[in-house]
Short mmCIF file of C-alpha atoms in Angstrom, two decimals:
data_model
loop_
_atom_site.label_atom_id
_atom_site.label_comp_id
_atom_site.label_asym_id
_atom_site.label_seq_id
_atom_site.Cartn_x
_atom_site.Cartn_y
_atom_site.Cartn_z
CA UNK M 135 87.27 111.68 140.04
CA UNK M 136 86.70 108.56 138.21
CA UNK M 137 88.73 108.46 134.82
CA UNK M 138 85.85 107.94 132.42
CA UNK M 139 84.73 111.96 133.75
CA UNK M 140 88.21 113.29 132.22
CA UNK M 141 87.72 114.68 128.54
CA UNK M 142 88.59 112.99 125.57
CA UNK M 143 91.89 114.82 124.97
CA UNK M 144 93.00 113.50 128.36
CA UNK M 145 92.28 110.42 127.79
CA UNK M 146 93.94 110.33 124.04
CA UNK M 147 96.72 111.89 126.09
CA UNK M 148 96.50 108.79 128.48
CA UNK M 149 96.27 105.95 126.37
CA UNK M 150 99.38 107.19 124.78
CA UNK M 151 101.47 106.32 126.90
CA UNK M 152 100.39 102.46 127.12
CA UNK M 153 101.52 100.07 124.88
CA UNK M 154 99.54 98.14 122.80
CA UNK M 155 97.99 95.02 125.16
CA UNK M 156 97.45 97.59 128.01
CA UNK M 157 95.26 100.00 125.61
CA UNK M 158 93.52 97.30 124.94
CA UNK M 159 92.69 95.77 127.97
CA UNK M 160 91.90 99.24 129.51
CA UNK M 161 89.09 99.52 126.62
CA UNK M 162 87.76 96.30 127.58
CA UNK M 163 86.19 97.71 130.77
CA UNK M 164 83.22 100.10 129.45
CA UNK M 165 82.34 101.74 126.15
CA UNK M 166 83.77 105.28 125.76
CA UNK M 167 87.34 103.90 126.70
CA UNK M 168 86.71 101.63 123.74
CA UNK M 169 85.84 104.12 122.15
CA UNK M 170 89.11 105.80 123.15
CA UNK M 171 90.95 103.16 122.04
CA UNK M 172 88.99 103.38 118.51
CA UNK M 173 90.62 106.94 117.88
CA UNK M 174 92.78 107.30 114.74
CA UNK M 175 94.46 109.81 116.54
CA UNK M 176 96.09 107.15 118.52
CA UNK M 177 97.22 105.11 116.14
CA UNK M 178 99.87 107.37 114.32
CA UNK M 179 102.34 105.21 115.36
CA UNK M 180 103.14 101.32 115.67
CA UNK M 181 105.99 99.31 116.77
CA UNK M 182 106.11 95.76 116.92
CA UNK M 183 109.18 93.23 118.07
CA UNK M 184 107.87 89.98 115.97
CA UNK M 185 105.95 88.45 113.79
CA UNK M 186 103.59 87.17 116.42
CA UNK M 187 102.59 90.49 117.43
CA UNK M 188 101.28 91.74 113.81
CA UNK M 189 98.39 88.92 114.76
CA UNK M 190 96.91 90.05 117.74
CA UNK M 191 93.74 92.63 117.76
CA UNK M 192 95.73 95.22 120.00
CA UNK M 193 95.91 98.03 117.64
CA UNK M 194 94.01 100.13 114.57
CA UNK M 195 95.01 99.97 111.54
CA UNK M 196 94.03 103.50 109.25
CA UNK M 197 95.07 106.63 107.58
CA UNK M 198 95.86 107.80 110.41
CA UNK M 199 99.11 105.78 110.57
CA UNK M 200 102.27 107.25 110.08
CA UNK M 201 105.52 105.61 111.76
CA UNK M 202 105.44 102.02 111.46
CA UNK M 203 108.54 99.70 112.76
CA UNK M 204 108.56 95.88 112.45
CA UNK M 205 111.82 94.85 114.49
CA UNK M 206 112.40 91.06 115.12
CA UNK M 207 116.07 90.71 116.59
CA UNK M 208 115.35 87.28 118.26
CA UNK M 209 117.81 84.82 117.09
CA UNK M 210 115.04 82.72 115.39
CA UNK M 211 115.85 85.36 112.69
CA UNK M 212 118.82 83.59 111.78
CA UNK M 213 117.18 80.49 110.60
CA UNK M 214 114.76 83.03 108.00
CA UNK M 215 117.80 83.85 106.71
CA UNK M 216 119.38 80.98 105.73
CA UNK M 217 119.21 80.39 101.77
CA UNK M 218 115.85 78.73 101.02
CA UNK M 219 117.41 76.09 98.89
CA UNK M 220 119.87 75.20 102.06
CA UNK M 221 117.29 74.92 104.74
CA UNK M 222 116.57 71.49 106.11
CA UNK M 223 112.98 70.45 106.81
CA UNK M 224 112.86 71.45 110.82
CA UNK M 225 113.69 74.99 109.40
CA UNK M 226 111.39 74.86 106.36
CA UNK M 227 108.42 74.04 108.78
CA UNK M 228 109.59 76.72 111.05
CA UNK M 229 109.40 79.24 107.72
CA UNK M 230 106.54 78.03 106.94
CA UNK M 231 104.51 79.19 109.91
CA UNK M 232 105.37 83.00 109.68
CA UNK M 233 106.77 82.93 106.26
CA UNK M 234 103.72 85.24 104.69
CA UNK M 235 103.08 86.91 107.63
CA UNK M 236 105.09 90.55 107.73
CA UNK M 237 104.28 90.10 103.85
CA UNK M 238 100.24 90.08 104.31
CA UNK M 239 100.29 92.96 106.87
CA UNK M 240 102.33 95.03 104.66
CA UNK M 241 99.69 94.69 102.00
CA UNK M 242 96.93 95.56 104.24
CA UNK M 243 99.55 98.95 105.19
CA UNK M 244 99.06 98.90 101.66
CA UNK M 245 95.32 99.12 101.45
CA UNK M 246 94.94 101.04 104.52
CA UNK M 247 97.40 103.56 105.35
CA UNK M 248 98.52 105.87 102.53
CA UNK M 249 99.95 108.82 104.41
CA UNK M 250 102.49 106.53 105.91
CA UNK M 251 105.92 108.41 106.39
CA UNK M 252 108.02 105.82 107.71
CA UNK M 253 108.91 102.43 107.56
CA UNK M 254 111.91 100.37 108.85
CA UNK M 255 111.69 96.53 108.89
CA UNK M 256 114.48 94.80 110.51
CA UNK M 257 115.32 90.86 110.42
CA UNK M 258 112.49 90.57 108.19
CA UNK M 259 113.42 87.37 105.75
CA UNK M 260 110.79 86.34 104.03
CA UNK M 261 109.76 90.39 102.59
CA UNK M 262 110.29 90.82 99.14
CA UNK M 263 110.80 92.87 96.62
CA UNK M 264 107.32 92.87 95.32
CA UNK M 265 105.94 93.82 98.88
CA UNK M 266 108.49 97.02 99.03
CA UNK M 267 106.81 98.16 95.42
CA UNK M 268 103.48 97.65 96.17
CA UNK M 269 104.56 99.62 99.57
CA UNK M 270 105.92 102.62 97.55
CA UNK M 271 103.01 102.60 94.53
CA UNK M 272 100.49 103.09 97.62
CA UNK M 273 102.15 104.96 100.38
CA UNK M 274 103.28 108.16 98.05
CA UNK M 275 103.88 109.68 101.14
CA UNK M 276 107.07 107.67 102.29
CA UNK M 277 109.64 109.57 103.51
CA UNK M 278 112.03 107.01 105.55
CA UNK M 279 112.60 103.69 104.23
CA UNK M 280 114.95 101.60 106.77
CA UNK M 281 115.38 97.77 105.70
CA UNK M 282 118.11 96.18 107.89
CA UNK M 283 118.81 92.36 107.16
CA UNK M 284 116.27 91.71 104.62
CA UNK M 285 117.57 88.85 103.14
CA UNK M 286 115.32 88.72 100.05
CA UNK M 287 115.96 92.34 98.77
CA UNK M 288 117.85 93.03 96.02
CA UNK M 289 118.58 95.47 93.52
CA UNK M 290 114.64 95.52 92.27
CA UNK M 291 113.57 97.20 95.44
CA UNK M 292 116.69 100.15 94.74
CA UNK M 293 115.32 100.52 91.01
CA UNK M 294 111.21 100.53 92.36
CA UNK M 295 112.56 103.80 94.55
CA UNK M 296 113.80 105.19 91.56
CA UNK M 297 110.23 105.17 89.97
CA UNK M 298 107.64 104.91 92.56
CA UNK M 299 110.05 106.85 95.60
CA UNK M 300 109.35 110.68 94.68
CA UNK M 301 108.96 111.64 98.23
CA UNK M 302 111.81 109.55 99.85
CA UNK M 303 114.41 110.99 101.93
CA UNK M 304 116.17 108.48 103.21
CA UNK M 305 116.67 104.34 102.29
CA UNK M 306 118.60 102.17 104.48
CA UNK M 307 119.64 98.78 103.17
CA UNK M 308 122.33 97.72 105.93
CA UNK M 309 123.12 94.25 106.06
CA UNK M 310 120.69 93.01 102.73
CA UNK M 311 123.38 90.51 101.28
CA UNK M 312 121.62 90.55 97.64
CA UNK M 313 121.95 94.43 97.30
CA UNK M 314 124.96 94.76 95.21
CA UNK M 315 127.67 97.95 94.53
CA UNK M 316 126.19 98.51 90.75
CA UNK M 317 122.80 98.71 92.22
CA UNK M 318 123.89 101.07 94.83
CA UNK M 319 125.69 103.45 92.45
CA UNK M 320 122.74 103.37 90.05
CA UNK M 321 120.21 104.61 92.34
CA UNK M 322 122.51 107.56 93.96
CA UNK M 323 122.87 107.93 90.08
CA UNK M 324 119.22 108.82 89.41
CA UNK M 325 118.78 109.77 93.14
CA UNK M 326 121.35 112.10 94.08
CA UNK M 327 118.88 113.88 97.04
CA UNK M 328 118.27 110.56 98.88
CA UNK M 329 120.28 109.78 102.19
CA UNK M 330 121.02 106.76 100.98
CA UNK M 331 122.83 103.86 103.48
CA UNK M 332 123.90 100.27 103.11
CA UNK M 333 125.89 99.02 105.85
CA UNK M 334 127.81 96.07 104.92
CA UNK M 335 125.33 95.36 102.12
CA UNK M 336 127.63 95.11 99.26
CA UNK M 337 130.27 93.34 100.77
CA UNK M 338 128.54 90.25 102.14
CA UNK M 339 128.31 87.01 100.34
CA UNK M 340 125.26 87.57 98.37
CA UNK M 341 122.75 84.03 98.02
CA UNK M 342 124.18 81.28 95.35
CA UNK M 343 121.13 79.14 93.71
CA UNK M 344 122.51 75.23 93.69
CA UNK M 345 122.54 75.82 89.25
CA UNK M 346 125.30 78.22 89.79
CA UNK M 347 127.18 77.37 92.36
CA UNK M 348 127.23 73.65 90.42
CA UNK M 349 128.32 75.90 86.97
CA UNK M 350 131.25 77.05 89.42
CA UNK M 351 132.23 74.32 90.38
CA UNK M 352 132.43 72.38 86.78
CA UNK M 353 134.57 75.64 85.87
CA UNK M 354 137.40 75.61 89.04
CA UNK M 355 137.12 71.41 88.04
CA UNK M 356 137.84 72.29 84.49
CA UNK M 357 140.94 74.79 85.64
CA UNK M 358 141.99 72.34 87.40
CA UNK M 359 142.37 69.50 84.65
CA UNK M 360 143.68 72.41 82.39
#
């Protein structure tokens, strides 16, 4: 029995179990597995490992889509997370190359998916606050929010779930060195019901921009003299 006689439940049932460069290599070889590989119903789920991946035409993007996990735990990760003002050129030009990219898929999420339930990003440096609230104004849906050493969110994304996250559940902000303790306590404040978690977030160093660290420094100088 060749494969392309089995019905098209089976072969949704199939492709499941492939990941993403197999399902598409598999469509590649005659038109009703592309077509297959076309479903929505397949797509109700996406995982990706890095940036890189979120560029390749291996998977369907839709309404369809409702667990979506971007997970980059390569130790390239650490350079995104140096402060941007401390980065020397070799790792600005390394930025540089991916530094929109988790950003500009998140906004097509936007555009695209709305009944999305669940999103966890992890070692993603260069997302912002301003991509989370877009995230939560167009995915009403969200239920799980886990961000896990997200360098650049702070305490706007915890006061965006307070007015754009009526149908979260759960936030995660482990490891985000910008959330701090008051923004913590003001969301489980206003947001008793949410299974809220932040690993480590309000006890690490949180960024210093050079105009305040240099205002510290004239003040311990100043101490000093005194």
């Amino acid at each position: 029995m060749h494969i392309t006689q089995l019905n098209r439940e089976c072969l949704l049932h199939l492709f499941s179990f492939l990941d993403k460069n197999s399902r598409k290599n598999l469509a590649k070889t005659c038109h009703k597995l592309l077509e297959v590989f076309q479903d929505p119903l397949l797509w109700s789920l996406l995982n990706f490992h890095s940036p890189v991946e979120l560029k390749k035409d291996n998977f369907l993007l839709g309404p369809a889509l409702k667990y979506l996990s971007i997970c980059w735990y390569s130790e390239r990760v650490k350079v995104c997370n140096i402060e941007d003002w401390m980065k020397n050129s070799f790792q600005r030009d390394f930025c540089n190359r991916h530094e929109n990219t988790v950003s500009d898929f998140l906004l097509d999420v936007c555009n695209r998916c709305p009944n999305l339930l669940s999103l966890t990003l992890s070692g993603c440096g260069h997302v912002t606050d301003d991509c989370i609230l877009l995230l939560l104004q167009n995915c009403p849906k969200l239920r799980t929010l886990k961000l896990e050493n997200c360098v650049r969110i702070t305490d706007q994304t915890l006061q965006a779930v307070t007015l754009h996250g009526g149908s979260l559940q759960t936030l995660h902000v482990d490891f985000c060195r910008n959330i701090t303790r008051a923004g913590l306590e003001g969301l489980r404040e206003k947001c008793p019901s949410v299974l809220l978690r932040a690993e480590r977030s309000a006890n690490m160093i949180p960024d210093s921009q050079p105009e305040k660290k240099l205002t510290l420094e004239k003040a311990s100088r100043k101490l000093v003299q005194l």
